[in-house]
XYZ file of C-alpha atoms in Angstrom:
532
model
C 95.012 90.823 90.271
C 92.921 90.536 93.526
C 92.065 86.992 94.886
C 89.177 86.372 97.516
C 88.533 83.080 99.383
C 85.118 81.865 100.613
C 85.449 78.848 102.695
C 83.229 78.320 105.924
C 86.482 75.649 106.989
C 89.036 77.827 109.045
C 91.819 75.410 107.944
C 90.806 74.971 104.022
C 90.392 79.161 104.179
C 93.930 79.517 105.778
C 95.828 76.891 103.605
C 94.524 78.556 100.040
C 95.037 81.989 101.469
C 98.093 81.699 103.228
C 99.576 78.081 101.985
C 100.435 79.409 98.479
C 102.744 82.086 97.484
C 100.534 84.132 95.790
C 102.688 87.230 95.177
C 105.405 85.257 93.094
C 102.478 85.424 90.403
C 101.440 89.012 91.017
C 98.423 88.051 92.670
C 96.893 89.605 95.633
C 94.738 88.117 98.468
C 92.104 90.746 99.215
C 90.333 88.911 101.650
C 89.807 85.064 103.378
C 86.062 85.090 104.747
C 83.894 82.342 105.820
C 80.497 82.845 104.074
C 78.625 84.383 100.849
C 77.238 87.376 102.734
C 80.785 88.690 103.717
C 82.047 87.643 100.123
C 79.085 90.201 98.500
C 80.556 92.600 101.142
C 84.357 92.254 99.889
C 83.122 91.832 96.265
C 81.149 95.607 96.299
C 84.123 97.168 98.418
C 87.258 96.268 96.817
C 88.061 95.325 93.232
C 87.882 91.321 93.204
C 89.273 89.867 90.155
C 89.083 86.130 91.101
C 87.159 84.362 93.770
C 87.399 80.788 95.038
C 84.426 79.575 97.111
C 82.849 76.156 98.662
C 79.658 75.267 98.109
C 78.198 74.392 101.431
C 78.479 77.755 103.615
C 75.680 79.166 106.009
C 73.321 81.628 104.545
C 74.360 81.182 101.036
C 75.632 78.474 98.970
C 78.864 79.207 96.482
C 76.278 78.327 93.400
C 74.230 81.167 94.849
C 77.061 83.652 95.192
C 78.168 82.543 91.869
C 75.176 83.033 90.307
C 74.543 86.662 91.809
C 78.170 87.599 90.643
C 77.550 86.552 87.256
C 74.465 88.732 87.319
C 76.342 92.038 89.033
C 79.956 91.332 88.497
C 80.145 89.325 85.499
C 84.282 90.105 84.950
C 84.700 88.349 88.375
C 86.069 84.856 87.291
C 84.521 82.107 90.162
C 86.407 78.651 90.954
C 84.339 76.221 92.700
C 86.283 74.381 95.326
C 83.875 71.571 97.209
C 83.636 68.144 98.441
C 80.750 66.856 96.438
C 81.199 65.714 93.140
C 77.899 66.091 92.103
C 76.843 66.197 88.439
C 73.806 68.853 89.170
C 76.305 70.734 91.041
C 78.997 70.653 88.032
C 76.102 71.536 85.978
C 74.767 74.491 87.822
C 78.377 75.840 87.754
C 78.355 76.116 83.909
C 75.069 77.586 84.001
C 76.216 80.367 86.516
C 79.513 81.080 84.539
C 82.078 79.237 86.967
C 85.504 79.591 85.443
C 86.360 76.123 86.957
C 85.058 73.299 89.260
C 87.653 71.790 91.607
C 86.885 68.409 93.907
C 88.382 68.515 97.305
C 90.910 67.639 98.602
C 92.657 69.513 95.562
C 96.214 70.043 96.355
C 97.895 73.388 96.411
C 99.649 73.144 92.959
C 96.376 72.610 91.532
C 94.571 75.261 93.151
C 97.301 77.293 92.149
C 97.479 76.480 88.467
C 93.699 77.182 88.195
C 93.637 80.654 89.828
C 96.763 81.508 87.451
C 94.879 80.726 84.485
C 91.913 82.561 85.854
C 94.150 85.499 86.072
C 95.588 85.272 82.337
C 91.932 85.136 81.057
C 91.195 88.393 83.148
C 94.226 90.183 82.291
C 93.753 89.193 78.467
C 90.285 90.992 78.936
C 91.197 93.767 80.785
C 93.979 94.278 77.545
C 90.780 93.895 75.081
C 89.332 96.354 76.592
C 92.136 99.170 77.192
C 93.747 98.556 74.133
C 96.468 100.528 72.989
C 94.556 102.705 70.367
C 92.092 103.519 73.247
C 95.388 104.465 75.387
C 96.672 106.566 72.784
C 93.623 108.533 72.744
C 93.510 108.793 76.333
C 97.078 109.995 76.775
C 96.556 112.751 74.208
C 93.604 113.917 75.575
C 95.608 114.298 78.745
C 98.602 115.219 77.398
C 98.101 119.062 77.350
C 97.206 119.150 81.300
C 100.234 117.474 81.843
C 102.623 119.726 79.864
C 101.019 122.441 81.931
C 101.722 120.685 85.053
C 105.491 120.009 84.076
C 106.160 123.786 83.109
C 104.760 125.069 86.195
C 106.737 122.708 88.540
C 109.979 123.573 86.474
C 109.199 127.136 86.725
C 108.602 126.910 90.539
C 111.798 124.848 91.104
C 109.777 121.748 92.274
C 111.690 119.149 90.542
C 114.978 117.634 91.322
C 117.513 117.270 88.479
C 116.846 113.296 87.791
C 112.838 114.356 87.844
C 113.290 117.214 85.819
C 114.721 115.026 83.421
C 112.164 112.073 83.413
C 109.150 114.369 83.575
C 110.555 116.413 80.010
C 111.101 112.723 78.426
C 107.104 111.964 79.555
C 105.967 115.008 77.709
C 108.277 114.578 74.701
C 109.918 118.010 75.243
C 113.938 117.943 75.186
C 115.578 120.102 77.168
C 118.901 119.569 75.801
C 120.489 121.983 73.324
C 118.211 125.145 74.279
C 118.543 128.183 75.844
C 115.717 129.903 77.791
C 114.010 133.174 78.659
C 111.129 133.685 81.375
C 108.916 136.147 81.434
C 106.239 137.277 83.657
C 102.939 138.978 82.852
C 100.648 140.969 84.871
C 98.031 143.104 83.974
C 98.306 146.774 85.275
C 96.527 148.440 88.227
C 93.068 149.750 86.979
C 92.488 153.334 86.333
C 90.262 155.434 88.355
C 88.960 156.376 84.471
C 88.026 152.713 83.724
C 84.415 151.803 83.525
C 84.477 148.488 81.835
C 85.807 146.184 84.767
C 84.815 146.064 88.425
C 87.764 146.030 91.253
C 86.626 142.663 92.119
C 86.890 141.410 88.410
C 90.786 141.195 88.497
C 90.670 137.429 88.202
C 88.692 137.440 85.172
C 90.993 140.149 83.863
C 93.979 137.962 84.606
C 92.542 134.867 82.884
C 91.878 137.501 79.589
C 95.341 138.321 79.767
C 96.232 134.766 79.427
C 94.031 133.692 76.521
C 95.018 136.462 74.743
C 98.903 135.405 75.502
C 97.918 132.237 73.981
C 96.652 133.401 70.778
C 99.237 135.785 70.280
C 102.423 133.533 70.908
C 100.938 130.221 69.014
C 103.036 129.285 66.078
C 106.320 130.672 68.157
C 108.939 129.125 70.223
C 107.094 129.584 73.716
C 105.359 128.095 76.507
C 102.544 129.999 78.140
C 101.088 129.094 81.379
C 99.358 130.411 84.080
C 101.295 130.694 87.614
C 99.701 129.746 90.832
C 99.463 133.208 91.379
C 97.079 133.964 88.210
C 100.069 135.708 86.726
C 101.063 134.636 82.924
C 104.245 133.317 82.370
C 105.893 132.571 79.125
C 108.992 130.211 78.971
C 110.843 131.494 75.262
C 113.130 129.215 73.782
C 115.838 129.133 70.661
C 118.566 126.704 69.693
C 121.801 127.046 72.172
C 123.527 128.453 68.780
C 121.777 131.039 68.736
C 123.385 134.716 69.354
C 121.889 135.673 72.808
C 121.475 139.180 71.701
C 119.441 138.240 68.691
C 116.848 135.713 70.774
C 116.535 138.879 73.596
C 115.543 141.058 70.785
C 113.069 138.521 69.531
C 111.381 138.400 72.812
C 111.303 142.051 73.182
C 109.554 142.464 69.736
C 106.917 139.716 70.664
C 106.229 140.923 73.834
C 105.712 144.618 72.585
C 103.295 142.780 69.938
C 101.802 141.314 72.833
C 100.973 144.555 74.904
C 99.693 146.029 71.835
C 97.127 143.402 71.637
C 96.100 143.751 75.432
C 95.640 147.630 74.450
C 93.179 147.050 71.718
C 91.404 144.020 73.197
C 90.544 144.968 76.671
C 91.470 148.531 76.765
C 93.569 148.111 79.372
C 97.338 147.484 79.884
C 99.529 144.889 80.654
C 103.565 144.861 81.770
C 106.293 142.333 81.565
C 109.397 141.208 83.334
C 112.131 139.645 81.524
C 114.646 137.082 83.558
C 118.057 136.521 82.366
C 118.978 133.963 79.171
C 119.835 130.513 80.636
C 121.349 127.286 79.134
C 121.013 125.189 81.997
C 117.618 124.258 82.595
C 118.268 123.635 86.079
C 118.844 127.454 86.629
C 115.334 128.360 85.090
C 113.250 128.982 88.360
C 116.068 131.459 89.452
C 115.656 133.288 85.990
C 111.868 133.076 86.754
C 111.976 134.615 89.850
C 114.375 137.294 88.322
C 111.062 138.327 85.735
C 108.968 138.584 88.721
C 111.314 141.103 90.292
C 111.888 142.817 87.150
C 107.943 143.163 87.018
C 108.302 145.064 90.547
C 109.876 147.689 89.227
C 107.087 148.917 87.505
C 106.271 151.199 90.546
C 109.061 153.009 89.410
C 108.945 152.732 85.476
C 105.548 153.139 85.079
C 102.762 150.834 83.685
C 102.941 149.275 79.923
C 105.846 148.320 79.785
C 108.608 145.444 79.162
C 111.322 145.681 82.266
C 114.544 143.130 82.015
C 116.386 142.215 84.886
C 119.428 144.159 85.110
C 121.760 142.122 87.970
C 123.842 139.497 87.125
C 122.883 135.972 85.514
C 122.408 132.988 87.705
C 125.198 130.692 87.953
C 125.494 127.339 88.981
C 126.654 126.714 92.236
C 126.554 123.949 94.904
C 123.080 125.386 96.482
C 121.303 123.894 93.472
C 122.580 120.542 93.981
C 121.462 120.887 97.986
C 117.876 121.555 96.810
C 117.733 117.669 95.694
C 119.888 116.582 98.429
C 117.382 118.032 100.941
C 114.634 116.253 99.039
C 116.881 112.973 99.520
C 117.537 113.804 103.599
C 113.698 113.923 104.024
C 112.981 110.863 102.703
C 115.678 108.843 104.198
C 114.343 110.469 107.631
C 111.153 109.725 106.995
C 111.329 106.266 106.181
C 114.260 105.144 108.651
C 116.681 104.488 106.119
C 120.222 104.529 108.109
C 122.547 103.597 105.371
C 121.076 105.962 103.064
C 121.608 108.669 106.003
C 125.042 107.807 106.243
C 125.868 107.995 102.625
C 123.969 111.541 102.538
C 125.875 112.957 105.520
C 128.974 111.940 103.740
C 127.967 114.121 100.656
C 127.185 117.022 102.660
C 130.339 116.729 104.546
C 132.019 116.553 100.859
C 129.993 119.892 99.403
C 130.249 122.283 102.362
C 132.652 121.428 104.874
C 135.951 120.096 102.849
C 138.941 122.167 103.482
C 138.751 124.111 100.369
C 135.458 125.705 101.267
C 134.963 129.030 103.016
C 133.899 129.237 106.643
C 130.996 131.036 105.905
C 129.507 128.592 103.187
C 130.176 125.867 106.172
C 127.987 127.867 108.350
C 125.298 128.754 106.035
C 125.080 125.281 104.999
C 124.553 124.142 108.486
C 121.948 126.357 109.013
C 120.279 125.018 106.141
C 120.424 121.631 107.249
C 118.686 122.631 110.850
C 116.017 124.499 109.160
C 115.663 121.103 107.354
C 115.758 118.483 110.322
C 112.972 121.513 111.972
C 110.835 121.440 108.721
C 110.871 117.657 108.566
C 109.773 117.407 112.775
C 107.238 120.565 112.300
C 105.450 119.000 109.062
C 103.708 116.593 111.525
C 102.708 118.999 113.756
C 105.123 118.193 116.454
C 107.732 120.524 118.657
C 111.562 120.046 118.476
C 111.521 119.560 122.059
C 109.302 116.594 122.427
C 110.641 115.259 119.566
C 114.256 115.312 120.355
C 113.960 115.152 124.258
C 117.557 114.835 125.859
C 118.962 115.677 122.359
C 116.994 119.120 122.342
C 119.898 121.085 123.686
C 122.577 119.578 121.767
C 120.487 120.195 118.685
C 119.980 124.209 119.660
C 123.650 124.628 120.347
C 124.728 123.561 116.955
C 126.740 126.597 116.242
C 129.020 125.176 119.111
C 130.165 122.635 116.561
C 133.803 123.043 116.324
C 135.376 119.795 114.447
C 134.127 118.365 111.215
C 133.904 114.940 113.224
C 131.326 116.523 115.866
C 129.467 117.803 113.136
C 129.228 114.192 111.803
C 128.245 113.020 114.946
C 125.819 115.256 115.721
C 123.988 114.842 112.074
C 124.001 111.074 112.575
C 122.537 111.555 116.358
C 119.695 114.091 115.528
C 118.537 112.690 112.037
C 118.265 108.941 114.121
C 116.558 110.454 116.906
C 113.901 112.051 114.474
C 113.919 108.625 112.413
C 113.237 106.684 115.604
C 110.843 109.189 116.755
C 108.499 109.247 113.876
C 108.633 105.367 113.668
C 107.501 105.032 117.191
C 104.525 107.343 116.666
C 103.402 105.538 113.944
C 103.502 101.913 115.780
C 101.742 103.527 118.460
C 98.986 105.338 116.576
C 98.798 101.413 114.548
C 98.619 99.539 118.200
C 95.801 102.423 119.076
C 93.906 101.422 116.178
C 93.985 97.833 116.415
C 93.007 98.130 119.943
C 90.033 100.040 118.815
C 89.094 97.537 116.101
C 89.294 94.943 118.786
C 87.224 97.339 121.097
C 84.798 97.280 118.175
C 84.457 93.772 117.680
C 83.812 92.859 121.629
C 81.180 95.405 121.465
C 79.301 94.146 117.900
C 80.159 90.155 118.897
C 76.247 89.182 118.714
C 76.341 90.750 114.502
C 75.909 87.922 112.754
C 77.737 89.704 109.728
C 80.736 90.667 111.739
C 83.446 90.920 108.897
C 86.452 93.356 108.709
C 84.595 94.893 105.603
C 81.574 95.243 108.071
C 84.410 96.665 110.499
C 86.480 99.006 108.080
C 83.394 100.716 106.974
C 81.712 101.374 110.562
C 85.194 102.655 111.754
C 85.635 105.166 108.479
C 88.911 102.798 107.374
C 90.322 101.454 104.506
C 89.832 97.704 104.195
C 93.477 96.577 102.944
C 94.979 99.296 105.801
C 93.213 97.775 108.439
C 94.050 94.014 107.472
C 97.482 94.995 107.269
C 97.928 96.456 110.451
C 95.231 93.858 112.390
C 97.778 90.788 110.969
C 100.893 92.636 111.750
C 99.910 93.597 115.561
C 98.163 90.917 116.742
C 99.957 88.152 114.351
C 96.726 86.483 113.293
C 93.878 87.229 111.065
C 90.468 89.074 111.535
C 88.574 86.126 111.116
C 91.088 83.941 113.748
C 90.742 86.393 116.381
C 86.547 87.014 115.974
C 86.436 83.272 116.192
C 88.709 82.385 119.083
C 86.597 85.714 120.921
C 83.255 84.157 120.233
C 84.480 80.556 121.248
C 85.837 82.153 124.723
C 82.445 84.043 125.001
C 80.299 81.062 124.161
C 82.405 79.044 126.587
C 82.243 81.149 129.335
C 77.903 81.698 128.852
C 77.514 78.075 128.750
C 79.167 77.765 131.678
C 76.764 79.896 133.607
C 73.654 77.417 132.244
C 72.128 78.980 129.429
C 70.651 77.451 126.661
C 72.812 76.453 123.576
C 70.559 78.493 121.324
C 70.615 81.985 123.349
C 74.362 81.485 123.157
C 74.853 81.058 119.558
C 72.560 84.160 119.092
C 74.766 86.027 121.677
C 77.963 85.221 119.977
C 76.626 86.082 116.414
C 75.541 82.375 114.857
C 72.125 82.341 113.482
C 71.785 78.762 112.809
C 72.187 77.109 116.029
C 73.937 73.715 114.166
C 76.590 75.337 112.760
C 77.606 77.081 116.247
C 77.396 73.358 117.543
C 79.774 71.989 114.842
C 82.096 75.338 115.324
C 82.500 75.125 119.124
C 83.012 71.042 118.584
C 85.549 71.967 116.601
C 87.355 74.845 118.488
C 87.003 72.991 121.890
C 86.376 69.404 121.051
C 83.514 68.937 122.867
C 79.854 69.692 121.979
C 78.244 72.817 123.507
C 75.380 70.911 125.346
C 78.549 68.747 127.009
C 79.803 71.702 128.716
C 77.676 71.383 132.124
C 77.880 67.750 131.996
């Protein structure tokens, strides 16, 4: 739930926005603004659920804001917090759909309880809108797309072991107790005598093959999808207890029927490559690559044929686990998680550098590690030389590492260097962004509607991101910084003898009385007393 605080008194605004531990109640303070106009911008730009607002504010009263929200955003729960205990105000607040009318000084506990009740009401409304039956209907509509995405990513080896298990459960497809045979289908090159299709219509022909395959395979134990290259893929599956020879015979029969149907419908031929049968679902991506390699043999064997892969079936090896480990290493390096990096280095040592392993395997694993670290650096658009700095030479001489202890130290140092570089560049980018925001504020200090929403929009930034980095770098809120700059600028201008109303305009205040009150509250003296 997102909460917006609208209050022109800075200390009250800060007390409500930051003096209550809203996170414990799953409430996010999306903004804390000083007037109704800023509030409207905030509601328009963000998905605000609850608004706490004062009544008396410059330009727009809290009741006017409540009325506008009732007309434009009726889902927003408005809580009035004011020092005026007038019957007329309370009556109007009821007319404008205000959730609760609180009179200052309201203790933090009362404000918190009121907001939590408003949150509960909003959650109930959302639950009524998005009821279970509706969600089930939407899920059923979306499920075919999710299944196709899962099968495609599975075939292409994009899932780690735990992801594969998790994703398969999400689409209710059990991987256990099955054996699999992957097949790749492709339309054969068009013959010179073809007069039905043009050469540039190959994508259409491939799509026709996919549709025919879906129709022919309907009702069989198979999954049909289109790969990233436009090729049609089939995953045949059978119980693990079924004889492999019988399973393969069934696959061949169904493929023969399919290619015959393609000839009849399109007057063209297609060919199929069959991968080896696997029971370990983690091996399916390798078997699928085999099916694609088998298909390439039609150059020799001719078109309109089914070609099995004839070499050894894939076997489980440490290299499959390495794929998962590389993803974890990349995450640990990117996030700067030192303890996780140490744990993964230990696992690496056990996998490839124990006394029982061959030297050739250890060297190959070391090559993979250097390639992984290089890829991490290059993915940011950086070079190894500028990223590793003084460690660059040692990185390039990795083949001179002679002992396991040397390798462990080398891995720790290289991963730490890359993590540190990523972190430093992120911080540098953050500081540059905040400097740009501060420069923008300085140039637009005269603008009355100078809010973080206004700045974020003009600088093409996300409001939530801008708010977080601004507070992180400066240590204070956007509104505090703007107030400080305005008051310092106003003091400087008044010292030169400029009239109060002119100064008010130059620092973004439309009403001179409101400016005078703010100035006196900030500096302890009235603007008119500056030169006395």
